[in-house]
Coordinates of C-alpha atoms and ligand atoms in Angstrom, one line a residue:
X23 CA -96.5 124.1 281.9
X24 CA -100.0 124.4 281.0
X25 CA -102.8 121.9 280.4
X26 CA -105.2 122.6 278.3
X27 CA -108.3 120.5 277.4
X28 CA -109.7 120.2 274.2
X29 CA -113.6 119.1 274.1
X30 CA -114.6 117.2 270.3
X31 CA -112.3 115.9 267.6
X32 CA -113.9 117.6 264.5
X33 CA -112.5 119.7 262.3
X34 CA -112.5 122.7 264.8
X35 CA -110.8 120.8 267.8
X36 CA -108.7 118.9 265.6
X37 CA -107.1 122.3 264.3
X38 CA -106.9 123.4 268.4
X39 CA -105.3 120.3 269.1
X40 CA -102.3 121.1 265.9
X41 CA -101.8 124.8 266.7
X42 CA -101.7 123.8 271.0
X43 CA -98.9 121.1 270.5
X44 CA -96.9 124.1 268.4
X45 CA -96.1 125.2 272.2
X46 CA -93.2 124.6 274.3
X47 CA -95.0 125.1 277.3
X48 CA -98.5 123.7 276.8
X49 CA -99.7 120.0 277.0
X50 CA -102.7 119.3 275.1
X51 CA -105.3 116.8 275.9
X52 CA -108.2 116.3 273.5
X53 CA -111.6 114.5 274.6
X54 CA -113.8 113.1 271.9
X55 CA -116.8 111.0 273.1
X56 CA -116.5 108.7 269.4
X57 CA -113.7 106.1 268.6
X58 CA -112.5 108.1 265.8
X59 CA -112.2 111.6 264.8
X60 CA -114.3 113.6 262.9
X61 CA -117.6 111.6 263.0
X62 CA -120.4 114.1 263.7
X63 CA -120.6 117.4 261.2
X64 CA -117.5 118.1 260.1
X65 CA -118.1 114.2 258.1
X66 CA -120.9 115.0 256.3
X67 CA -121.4 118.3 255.1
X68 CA -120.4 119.6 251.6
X69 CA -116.4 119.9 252.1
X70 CA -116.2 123.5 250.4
X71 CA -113.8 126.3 251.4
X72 CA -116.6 128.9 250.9
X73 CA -114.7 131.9 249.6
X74 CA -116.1 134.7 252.2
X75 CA -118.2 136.5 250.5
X76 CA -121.3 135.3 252.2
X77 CA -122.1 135.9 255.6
X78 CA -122.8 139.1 256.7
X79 CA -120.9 142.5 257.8
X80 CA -119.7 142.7 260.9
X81 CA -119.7 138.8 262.1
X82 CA -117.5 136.8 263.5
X83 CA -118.5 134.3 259.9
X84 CA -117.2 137.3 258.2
X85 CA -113.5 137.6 259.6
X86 CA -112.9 134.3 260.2
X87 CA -114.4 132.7 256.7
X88 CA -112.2 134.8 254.7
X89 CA -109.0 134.3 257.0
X90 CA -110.0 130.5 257.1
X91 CA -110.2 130.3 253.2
X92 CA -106.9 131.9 253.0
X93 CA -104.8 129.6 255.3
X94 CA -106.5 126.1 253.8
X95 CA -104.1 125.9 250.7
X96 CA -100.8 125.8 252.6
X97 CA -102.4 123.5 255.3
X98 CA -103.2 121.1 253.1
X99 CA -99.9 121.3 250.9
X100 CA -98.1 120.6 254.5
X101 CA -100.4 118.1 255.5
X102 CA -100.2 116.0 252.4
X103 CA -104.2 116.7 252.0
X104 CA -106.7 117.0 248.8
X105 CA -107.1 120.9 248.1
X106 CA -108.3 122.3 244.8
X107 CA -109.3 125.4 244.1
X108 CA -112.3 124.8 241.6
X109 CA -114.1 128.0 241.5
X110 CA -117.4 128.4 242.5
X111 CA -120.6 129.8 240.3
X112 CA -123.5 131.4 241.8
X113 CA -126.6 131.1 240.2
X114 CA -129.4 133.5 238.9
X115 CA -132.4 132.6 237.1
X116 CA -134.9 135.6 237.9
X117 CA -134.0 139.2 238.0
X118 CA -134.6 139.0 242.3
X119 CA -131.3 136.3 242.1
X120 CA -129.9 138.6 240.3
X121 CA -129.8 141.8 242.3
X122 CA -128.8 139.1 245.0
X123 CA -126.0 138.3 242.8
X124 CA -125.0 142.3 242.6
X125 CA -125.2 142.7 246.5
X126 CA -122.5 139.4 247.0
X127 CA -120.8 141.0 244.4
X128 CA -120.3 144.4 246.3
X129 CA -119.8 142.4 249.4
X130 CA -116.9 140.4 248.0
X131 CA -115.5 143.6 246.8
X132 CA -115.6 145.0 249.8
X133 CA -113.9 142.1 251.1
X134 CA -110.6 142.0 248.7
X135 CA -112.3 138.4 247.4
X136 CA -111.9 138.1 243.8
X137 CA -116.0 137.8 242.4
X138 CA -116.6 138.9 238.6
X139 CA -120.8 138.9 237.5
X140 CA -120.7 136.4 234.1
X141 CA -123.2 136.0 231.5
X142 CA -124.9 132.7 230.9
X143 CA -123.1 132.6 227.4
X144 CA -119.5 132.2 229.1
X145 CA -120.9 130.4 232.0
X146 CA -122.3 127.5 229.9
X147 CA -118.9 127.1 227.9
X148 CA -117.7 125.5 231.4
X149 CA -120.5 124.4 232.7
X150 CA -122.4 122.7 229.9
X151 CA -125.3 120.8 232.0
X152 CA -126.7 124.3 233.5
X153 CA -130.3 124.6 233.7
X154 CA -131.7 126.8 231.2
X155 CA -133.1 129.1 233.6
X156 CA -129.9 130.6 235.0
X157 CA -129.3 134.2 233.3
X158 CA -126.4 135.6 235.2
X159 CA -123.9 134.0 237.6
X160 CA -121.2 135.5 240.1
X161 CA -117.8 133.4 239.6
X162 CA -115.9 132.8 242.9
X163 CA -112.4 131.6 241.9
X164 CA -111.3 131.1 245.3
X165 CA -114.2 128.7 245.9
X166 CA -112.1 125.5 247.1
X167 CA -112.9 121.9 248.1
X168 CA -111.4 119.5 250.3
X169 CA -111.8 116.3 251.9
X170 CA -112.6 117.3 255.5
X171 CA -112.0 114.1 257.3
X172 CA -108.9 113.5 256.0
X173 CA -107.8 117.4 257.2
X174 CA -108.9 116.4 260.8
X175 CA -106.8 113.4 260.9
X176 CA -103.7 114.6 259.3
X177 CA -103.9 117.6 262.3
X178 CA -104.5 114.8 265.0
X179 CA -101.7 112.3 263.9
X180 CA -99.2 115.6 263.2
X181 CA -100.3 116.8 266.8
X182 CA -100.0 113.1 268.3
X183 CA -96.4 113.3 266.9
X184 CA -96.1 116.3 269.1
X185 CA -97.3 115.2 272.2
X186 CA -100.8 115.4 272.1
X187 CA -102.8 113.2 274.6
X188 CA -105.6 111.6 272.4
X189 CA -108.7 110.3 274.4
X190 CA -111.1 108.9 271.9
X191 CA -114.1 106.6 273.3
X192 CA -114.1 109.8 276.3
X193 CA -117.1 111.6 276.8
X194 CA -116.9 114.7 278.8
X195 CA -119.8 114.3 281.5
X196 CA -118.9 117.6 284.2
X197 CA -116.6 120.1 285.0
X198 CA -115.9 121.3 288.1
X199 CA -114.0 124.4 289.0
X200 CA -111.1 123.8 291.5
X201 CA -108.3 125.8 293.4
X202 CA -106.1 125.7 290.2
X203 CA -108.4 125.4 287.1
X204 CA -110.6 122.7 286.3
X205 CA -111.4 119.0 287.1
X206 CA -112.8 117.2 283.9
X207 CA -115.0 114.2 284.9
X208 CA -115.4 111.8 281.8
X209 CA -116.9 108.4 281.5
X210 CA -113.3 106.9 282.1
X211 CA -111.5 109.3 284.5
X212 CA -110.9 112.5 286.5
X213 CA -108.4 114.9 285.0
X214 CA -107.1 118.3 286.2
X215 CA -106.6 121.3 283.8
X216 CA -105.6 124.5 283.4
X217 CA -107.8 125.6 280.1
X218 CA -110.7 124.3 278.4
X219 CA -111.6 125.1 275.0
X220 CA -115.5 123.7 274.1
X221 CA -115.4 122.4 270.6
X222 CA -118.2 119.9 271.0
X223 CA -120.3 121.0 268.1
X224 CA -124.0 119.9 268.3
X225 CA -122.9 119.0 272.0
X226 CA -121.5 122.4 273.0
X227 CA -124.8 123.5 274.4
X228 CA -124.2 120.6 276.6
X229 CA -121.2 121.6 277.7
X230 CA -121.8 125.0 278.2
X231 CA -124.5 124.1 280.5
X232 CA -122.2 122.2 282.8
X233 CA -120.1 125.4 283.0
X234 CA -122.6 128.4 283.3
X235 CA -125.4 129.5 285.8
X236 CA -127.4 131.1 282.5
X237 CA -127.8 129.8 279.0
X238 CA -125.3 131.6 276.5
X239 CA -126.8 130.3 273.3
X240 CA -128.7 127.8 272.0
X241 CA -128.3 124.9 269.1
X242 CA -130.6 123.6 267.0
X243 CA -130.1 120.9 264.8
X244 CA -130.3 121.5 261.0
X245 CA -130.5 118.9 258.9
X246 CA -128.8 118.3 255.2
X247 CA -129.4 115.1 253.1
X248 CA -127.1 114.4 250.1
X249 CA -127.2 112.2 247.3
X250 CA -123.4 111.0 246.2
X251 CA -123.2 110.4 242.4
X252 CA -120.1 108.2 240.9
X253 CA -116.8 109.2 239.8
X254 CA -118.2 108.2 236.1
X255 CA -120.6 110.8 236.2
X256 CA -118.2 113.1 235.5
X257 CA -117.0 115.2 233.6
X258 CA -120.9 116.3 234.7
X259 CA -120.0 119.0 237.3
X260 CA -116.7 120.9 236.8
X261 CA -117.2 124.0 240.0
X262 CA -119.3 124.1 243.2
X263 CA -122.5 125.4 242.0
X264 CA -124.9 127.3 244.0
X265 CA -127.9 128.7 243.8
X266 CA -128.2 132.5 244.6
X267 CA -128.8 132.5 248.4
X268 CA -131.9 132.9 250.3
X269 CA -132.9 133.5 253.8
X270 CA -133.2 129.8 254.1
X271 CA -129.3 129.1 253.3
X272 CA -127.1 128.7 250.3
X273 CA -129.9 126.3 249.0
X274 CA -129.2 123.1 247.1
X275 CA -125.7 122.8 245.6
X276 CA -123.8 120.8 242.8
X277 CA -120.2 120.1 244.3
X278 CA -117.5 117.8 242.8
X279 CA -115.1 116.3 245.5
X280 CA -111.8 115.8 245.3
X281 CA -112.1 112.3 244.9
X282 CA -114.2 113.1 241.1
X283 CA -117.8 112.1 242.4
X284 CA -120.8 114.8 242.7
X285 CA -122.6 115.5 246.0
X286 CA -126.1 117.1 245.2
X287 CA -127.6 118.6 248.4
X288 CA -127.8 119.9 251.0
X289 CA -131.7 120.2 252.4
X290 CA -132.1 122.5 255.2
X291 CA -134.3 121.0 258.1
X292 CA -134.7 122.3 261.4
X293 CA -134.8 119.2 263.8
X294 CA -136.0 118.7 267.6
X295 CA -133.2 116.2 268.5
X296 CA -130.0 114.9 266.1
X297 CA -130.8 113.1 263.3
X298 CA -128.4 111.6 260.8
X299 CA -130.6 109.7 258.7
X300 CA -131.8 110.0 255.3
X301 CA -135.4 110.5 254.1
X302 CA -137.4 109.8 251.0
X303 CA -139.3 113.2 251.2
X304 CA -135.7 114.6 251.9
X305 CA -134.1 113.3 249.0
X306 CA -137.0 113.8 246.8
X307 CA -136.5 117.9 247.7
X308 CA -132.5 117.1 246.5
X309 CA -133.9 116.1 243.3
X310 CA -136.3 119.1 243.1
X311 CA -134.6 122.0 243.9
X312 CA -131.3 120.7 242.3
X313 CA -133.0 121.2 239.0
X314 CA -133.0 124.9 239.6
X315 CA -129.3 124.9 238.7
X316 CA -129.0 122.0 236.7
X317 CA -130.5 119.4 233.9
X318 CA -130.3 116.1 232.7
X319 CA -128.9 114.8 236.1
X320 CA -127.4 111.2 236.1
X321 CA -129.5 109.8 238.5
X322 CA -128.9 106.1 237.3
X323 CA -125.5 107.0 238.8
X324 CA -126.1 107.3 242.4
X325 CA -124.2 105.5 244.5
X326 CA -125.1 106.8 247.9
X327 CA -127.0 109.2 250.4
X328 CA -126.1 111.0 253.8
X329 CA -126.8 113.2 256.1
X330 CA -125.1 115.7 258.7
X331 CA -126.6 118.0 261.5
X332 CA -125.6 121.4 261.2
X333 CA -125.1 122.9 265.1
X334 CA -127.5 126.0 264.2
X335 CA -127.0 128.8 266.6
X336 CA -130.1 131.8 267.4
X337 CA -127.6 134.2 266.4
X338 CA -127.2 133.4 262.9
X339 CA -123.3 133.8 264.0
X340 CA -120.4 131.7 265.4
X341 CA -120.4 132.5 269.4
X342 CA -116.5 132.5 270.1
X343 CA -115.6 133.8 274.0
X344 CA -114.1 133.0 277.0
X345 CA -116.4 132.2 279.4
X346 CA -116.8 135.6 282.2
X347 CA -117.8 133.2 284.9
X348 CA -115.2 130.8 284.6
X349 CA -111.9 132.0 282.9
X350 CA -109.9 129.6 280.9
X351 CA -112.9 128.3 279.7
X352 CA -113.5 129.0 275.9
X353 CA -116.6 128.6 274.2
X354 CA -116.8 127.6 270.7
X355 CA -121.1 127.4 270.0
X356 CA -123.0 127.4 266.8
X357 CA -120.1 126.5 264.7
X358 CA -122.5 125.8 261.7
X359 CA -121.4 126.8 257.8
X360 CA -119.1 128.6 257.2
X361 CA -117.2 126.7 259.9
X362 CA -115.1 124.0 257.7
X363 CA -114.3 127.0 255.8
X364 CA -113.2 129.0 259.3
X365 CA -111.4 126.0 261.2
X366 CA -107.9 127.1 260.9
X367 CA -109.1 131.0 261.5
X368 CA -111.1 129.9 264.9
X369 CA -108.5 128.1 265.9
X370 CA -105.6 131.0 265.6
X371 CA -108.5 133.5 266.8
X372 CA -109.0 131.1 270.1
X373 CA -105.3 130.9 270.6
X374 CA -104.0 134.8 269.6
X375 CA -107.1 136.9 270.5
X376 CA -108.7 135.1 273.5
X377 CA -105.7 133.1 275.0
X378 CA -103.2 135.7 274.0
X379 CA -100.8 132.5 274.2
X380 CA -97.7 134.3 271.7
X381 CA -97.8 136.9 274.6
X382 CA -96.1 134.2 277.4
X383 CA -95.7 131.2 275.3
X384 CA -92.9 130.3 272.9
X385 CA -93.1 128.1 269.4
X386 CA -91.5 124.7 269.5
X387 CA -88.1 125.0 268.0
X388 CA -88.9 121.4 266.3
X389 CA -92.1 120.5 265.2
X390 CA -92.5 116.9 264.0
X391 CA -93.9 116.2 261.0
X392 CA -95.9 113.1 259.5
X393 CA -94.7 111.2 256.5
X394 CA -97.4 112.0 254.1
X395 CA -99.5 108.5 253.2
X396 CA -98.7 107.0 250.3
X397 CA -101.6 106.9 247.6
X398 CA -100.0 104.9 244.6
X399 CA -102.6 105.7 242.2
X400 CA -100.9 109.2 242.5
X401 CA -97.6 107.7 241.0
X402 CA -96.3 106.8 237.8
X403 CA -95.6 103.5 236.6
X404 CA -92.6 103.9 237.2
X405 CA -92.5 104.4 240.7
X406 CA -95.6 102.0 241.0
X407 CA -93.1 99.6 240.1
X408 CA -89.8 100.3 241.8
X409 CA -92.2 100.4 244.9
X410 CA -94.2 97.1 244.3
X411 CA -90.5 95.6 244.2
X412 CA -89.6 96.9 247.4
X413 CA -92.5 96.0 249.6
X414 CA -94.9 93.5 247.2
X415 CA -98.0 94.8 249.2
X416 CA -98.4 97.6 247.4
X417 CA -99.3 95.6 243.8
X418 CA -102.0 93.6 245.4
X419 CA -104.8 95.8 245.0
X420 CA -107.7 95.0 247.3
X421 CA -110.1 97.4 246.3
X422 CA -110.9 97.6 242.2
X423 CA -113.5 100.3 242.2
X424 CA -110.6 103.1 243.8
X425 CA -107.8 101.6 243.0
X426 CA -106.1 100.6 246.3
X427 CA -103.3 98.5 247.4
X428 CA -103.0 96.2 250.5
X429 CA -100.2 98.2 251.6
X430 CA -102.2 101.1 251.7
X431 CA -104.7 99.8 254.1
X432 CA -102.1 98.0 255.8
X433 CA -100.6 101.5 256.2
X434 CA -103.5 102.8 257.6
X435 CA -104.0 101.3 260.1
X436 CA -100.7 101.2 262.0
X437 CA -100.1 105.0 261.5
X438 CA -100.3 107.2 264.9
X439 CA -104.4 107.8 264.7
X440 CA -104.8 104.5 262.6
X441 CA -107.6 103.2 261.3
X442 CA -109.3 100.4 263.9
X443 CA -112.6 99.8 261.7
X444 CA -113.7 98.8 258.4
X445 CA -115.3 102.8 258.5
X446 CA -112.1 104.1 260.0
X447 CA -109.9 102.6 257.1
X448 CA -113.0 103.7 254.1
X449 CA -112.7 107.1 255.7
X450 CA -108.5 107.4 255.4
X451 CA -108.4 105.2 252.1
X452 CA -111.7 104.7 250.6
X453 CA -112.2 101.2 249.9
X454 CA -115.6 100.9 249.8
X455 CA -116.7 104.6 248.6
X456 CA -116.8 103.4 245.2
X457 CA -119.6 101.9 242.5
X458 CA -119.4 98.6 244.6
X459 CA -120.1 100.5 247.9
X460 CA -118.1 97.6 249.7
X461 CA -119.5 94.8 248.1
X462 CA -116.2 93.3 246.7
X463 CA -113.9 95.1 248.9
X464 CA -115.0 94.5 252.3
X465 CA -114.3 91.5 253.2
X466 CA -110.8 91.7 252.2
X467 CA -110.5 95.0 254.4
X468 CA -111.6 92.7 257.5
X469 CA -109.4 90.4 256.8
X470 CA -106.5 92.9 256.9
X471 CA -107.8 94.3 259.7
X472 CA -107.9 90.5 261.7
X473 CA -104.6 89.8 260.4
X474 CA -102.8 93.4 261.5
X475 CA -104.9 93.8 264.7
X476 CA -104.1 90.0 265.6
X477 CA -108.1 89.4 266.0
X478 CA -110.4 86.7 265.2
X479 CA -112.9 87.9 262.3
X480 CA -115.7 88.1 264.3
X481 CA -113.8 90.9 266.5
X482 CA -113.3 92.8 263.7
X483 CA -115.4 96.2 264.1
X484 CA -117.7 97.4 261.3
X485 CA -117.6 100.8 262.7
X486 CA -117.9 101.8 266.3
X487 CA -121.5 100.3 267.3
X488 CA -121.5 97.3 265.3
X489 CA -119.3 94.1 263.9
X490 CA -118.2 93.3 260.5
X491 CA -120.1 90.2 260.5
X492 CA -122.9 91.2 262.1
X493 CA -123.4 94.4 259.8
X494 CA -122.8 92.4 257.2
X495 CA -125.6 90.2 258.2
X496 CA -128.0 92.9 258.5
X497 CA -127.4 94.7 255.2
X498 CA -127.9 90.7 253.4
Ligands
FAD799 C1 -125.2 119.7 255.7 C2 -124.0 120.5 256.1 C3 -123.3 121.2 255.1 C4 -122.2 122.0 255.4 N1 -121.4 122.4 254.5 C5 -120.3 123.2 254.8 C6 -119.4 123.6 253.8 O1 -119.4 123.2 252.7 N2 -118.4 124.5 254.2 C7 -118.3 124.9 255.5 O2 -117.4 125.8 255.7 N3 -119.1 124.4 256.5 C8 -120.1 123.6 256.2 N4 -120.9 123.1 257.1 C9 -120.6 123.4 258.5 C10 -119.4 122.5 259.0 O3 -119.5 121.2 258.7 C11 -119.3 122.7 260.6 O4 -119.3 124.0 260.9 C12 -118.1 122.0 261.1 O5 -117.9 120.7 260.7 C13 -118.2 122.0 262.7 O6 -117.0 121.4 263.2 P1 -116.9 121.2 264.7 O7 -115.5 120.7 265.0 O8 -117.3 122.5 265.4 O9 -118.0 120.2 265.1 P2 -118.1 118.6 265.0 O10 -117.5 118.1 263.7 O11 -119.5 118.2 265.3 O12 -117.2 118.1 266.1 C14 -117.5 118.1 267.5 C15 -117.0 116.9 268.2 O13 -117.3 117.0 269.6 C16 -117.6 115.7 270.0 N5 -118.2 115.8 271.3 C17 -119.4 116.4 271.6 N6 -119.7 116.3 272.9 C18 -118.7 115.7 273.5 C19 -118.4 115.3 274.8 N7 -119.2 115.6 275.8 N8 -117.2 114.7 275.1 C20 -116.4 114.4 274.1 N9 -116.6 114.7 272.8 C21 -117.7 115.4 272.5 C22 -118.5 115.1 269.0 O14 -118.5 113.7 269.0 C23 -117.8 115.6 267.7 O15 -116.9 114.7 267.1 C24 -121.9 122.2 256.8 C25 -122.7 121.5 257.8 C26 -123.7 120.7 257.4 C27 -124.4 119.9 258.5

């Protein structure tokens, strides 16, 4: 048997910790410093499977982006997880964009990625608030969109269900090298492993450090503020739209969700420490340089902003090895965009190509699998009803604005990575992400929360660093 340690549960480690519990012979242990999973990047970015037809020759982005694209779909359908394949439209105004536009083109060719050139004419016909400007565009059917948050915790409970160790509220602080492997020292304990796979994000410099005797890379924050417009804005934005690329990044993007509202964003700034707040001057560049793609934005409909960090390496690529000082250690740095897109393909790369785990390792004969959550607003009438009879929870809807049932919340939080915050259940059943924002909804989620936790009110957590009631108090 084999331990392997699993630093940072966002979308990256989350996929580790899924495809490590698959074997017989390994146990899994995964460290992640906040009280739920995915709350650094992989929360707030724009939640697109990126096609592959971006990053450059020769990368690791490259190989992994496209692999990554191809696995999401089947993921998702076994999960029970939002996936839709929306297309994507690339955008030229200027004849510069457009030779940009010819050299994607070529590369996605290249690639096997399905990428056509289209005239504004046919463009328009689906896309009928595009900015008048845009001549050409390169149409991406592959372009996808998912929710990532939900991804990381269907992997997490599916690998909790098979055996994974789940340390939340653990924050690696050293690692040691000892006569067998490695001796993790966390804020809450010692703990002795065989492997160690670094999947800290913005903290795998960090880690790294504790590790090497010389620097392998370095991360630099990048900051990307969103505006989130409301599901009744639609049908505004029907495909991720992006501008044609510059050396800066994919520039500011138009991006439905999966859940029917419109993210507009992201800005691109380079930060001396991590950041996740949102700016006037920030959002004011949204609003500008969104308008190079599109007109007559709803801006009445705003219902909120965000920010993320992107973990920017100074190799404009992904650095993916096994450390040559200490082996066993793998080092997962600069995972910045396309790595949503690449999770699953990192993951399989860490496992097959630098582990070489199929080599000595055997498959689980039976993997366990989560029952899929229930999301009545999925189901006919019918079944609404059949189900409301059966367990009455499920017709006392708590939260108007999405739509969602006590039972649903109730749910939540007594399934294996349950929600234990009024964040935690927003993020796995989105009372609270609607017009409202929370103002109707939220108290009736901390009183579920009181009642199923068996705590008073005023234990009940807004999210990790605060109280309901004191949050509350603040936002009055
Ligand atoms: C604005 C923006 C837009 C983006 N858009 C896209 C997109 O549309 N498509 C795409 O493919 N990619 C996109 N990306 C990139 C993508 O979000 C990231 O590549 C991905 O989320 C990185 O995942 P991760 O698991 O490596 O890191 P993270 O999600 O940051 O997870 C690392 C985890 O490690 C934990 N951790 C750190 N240090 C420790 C420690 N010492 N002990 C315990 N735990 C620790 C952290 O708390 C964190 O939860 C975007 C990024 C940004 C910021």
């Amino acid at each position: 048997m084999k331990t392997i340690a699993v630093i940072g549960a966002g979308i990256v480690g989350s996929f580790l910790a899924y495809d490590l519990t698959q074997y017989e012979e390994v146990e899994v242990i995964l460290f992640e410093k906040h009280g739920d999973v995915a709350q650094e990047t992989s929360k707030a970015n724009s939640a697109i499977v990126h096609a592959g037809y971006d990053p450059v020759d020769g990368t690791l982005k490259a190989k992994l982006n496209k692999r990554g694209a191809k696995m999401y779909q089947n993921i998702c359908k076994q999960l029970g997880c939002g996936y839709q394949a929306c297309g994507g439209y690339v955008l030229a105004s200027n004849e510069e964009e457009v030779e940009i536009l010819q050299e994607l083109y070529a590369r996605g060719k290249k690639r096997g990625i399905t990428v056509e050139i289209k005239e504004r004419e046919e463009v328009v016909k689906n896309e009928k608030n595009l900015s008048k400007h845009i001549r050409k565009a390169l149409w991406v059917p592959d372009t996808a969109i998912i929710t990532p948050w939900e991804v990381c915790e269907a992997l997490v409970e599916e690998a909790l269900w098979n055996g994974l160790q789940l340390h939340l509220h653990e924050e690696v602080l050293d690692i040691k090298a000892c006569e067998k492997g490695y001796v993790i020292r966390s804020d809450k304990g010692q703990y002795s492993v065989d492997m160690l796979v670094n999947a800290a994000g913005l903290g795998a410099q960090k880690i790294m450090e504790m590790v090497e005797a010389e620097s392998l890379f370095t991360i630099t924050p990048k900051r990307g503020q969103y505006y989130v417009l409301a599901k009744r804005s639609q049908p505004y934005v029907s495909h991720v739209l992006y501008p044609a690329p510059s050396k800066a990044g994919k520039g500011v993007l138009a991006v439905p969700t999966i859940h029917g509202n419109i993210l507009l964003g992201p800005t691109s700034e380079v930060l001396k420490k991590v950041d996740n707040a949102t700016t006037t001057s920030g959002l004011q560049e949204v609003q500008e340089k969104v308008e190079k793609i599109i007109q007559h934005v709803p801006y009445q409909e705003v219902i909120h902003s965000y920010s993320g960090c992107r973990p920017t390496g100074n190799n404009n690529d992904f650095y993916i090895e096994e450390s040559r000082r200490c082996k066993g250690i793998f080092h997962l740095g600069c995972i910045d965009s396309p790595g949503l897109a690449s999770a699953p393909a990192i993951s399989e790369y860490v496992i097959v190509e630098l582990m070489k785990l199929p080599l000595t390792f055997h498959k689980k004969k039976h993997i366990v699998h989560r029952q899929k959550p229930l999301i009545m607003r999925n189901l006919s009438e019918t079944k609404q009803q059949a189900l409301i009879q059966k367990h009455p929870g499920y017709g006392h809807i708590v939260c108007y604005c999405e739509q969602i049932s006590e039972q649903e919340v109730v749910d939540c939080i007594h399934r294996k990575c349950g929600a234990h915050s009024i964040a935690g259940v927003k993020m796995r059943v989105r009372p609270g992400m609607g017009k409202c924002q929370g103002g109707y909804c939220e108290v009736e989620i901390a009183k579920l929360l009181a009642r199923e936790l068996q705590i008073p009110l005023h234990e009940v957590q807004y999210d990790e660093d605060s109280y309901y009631e004191v949050a509350k108090e603040g936002r009055r």
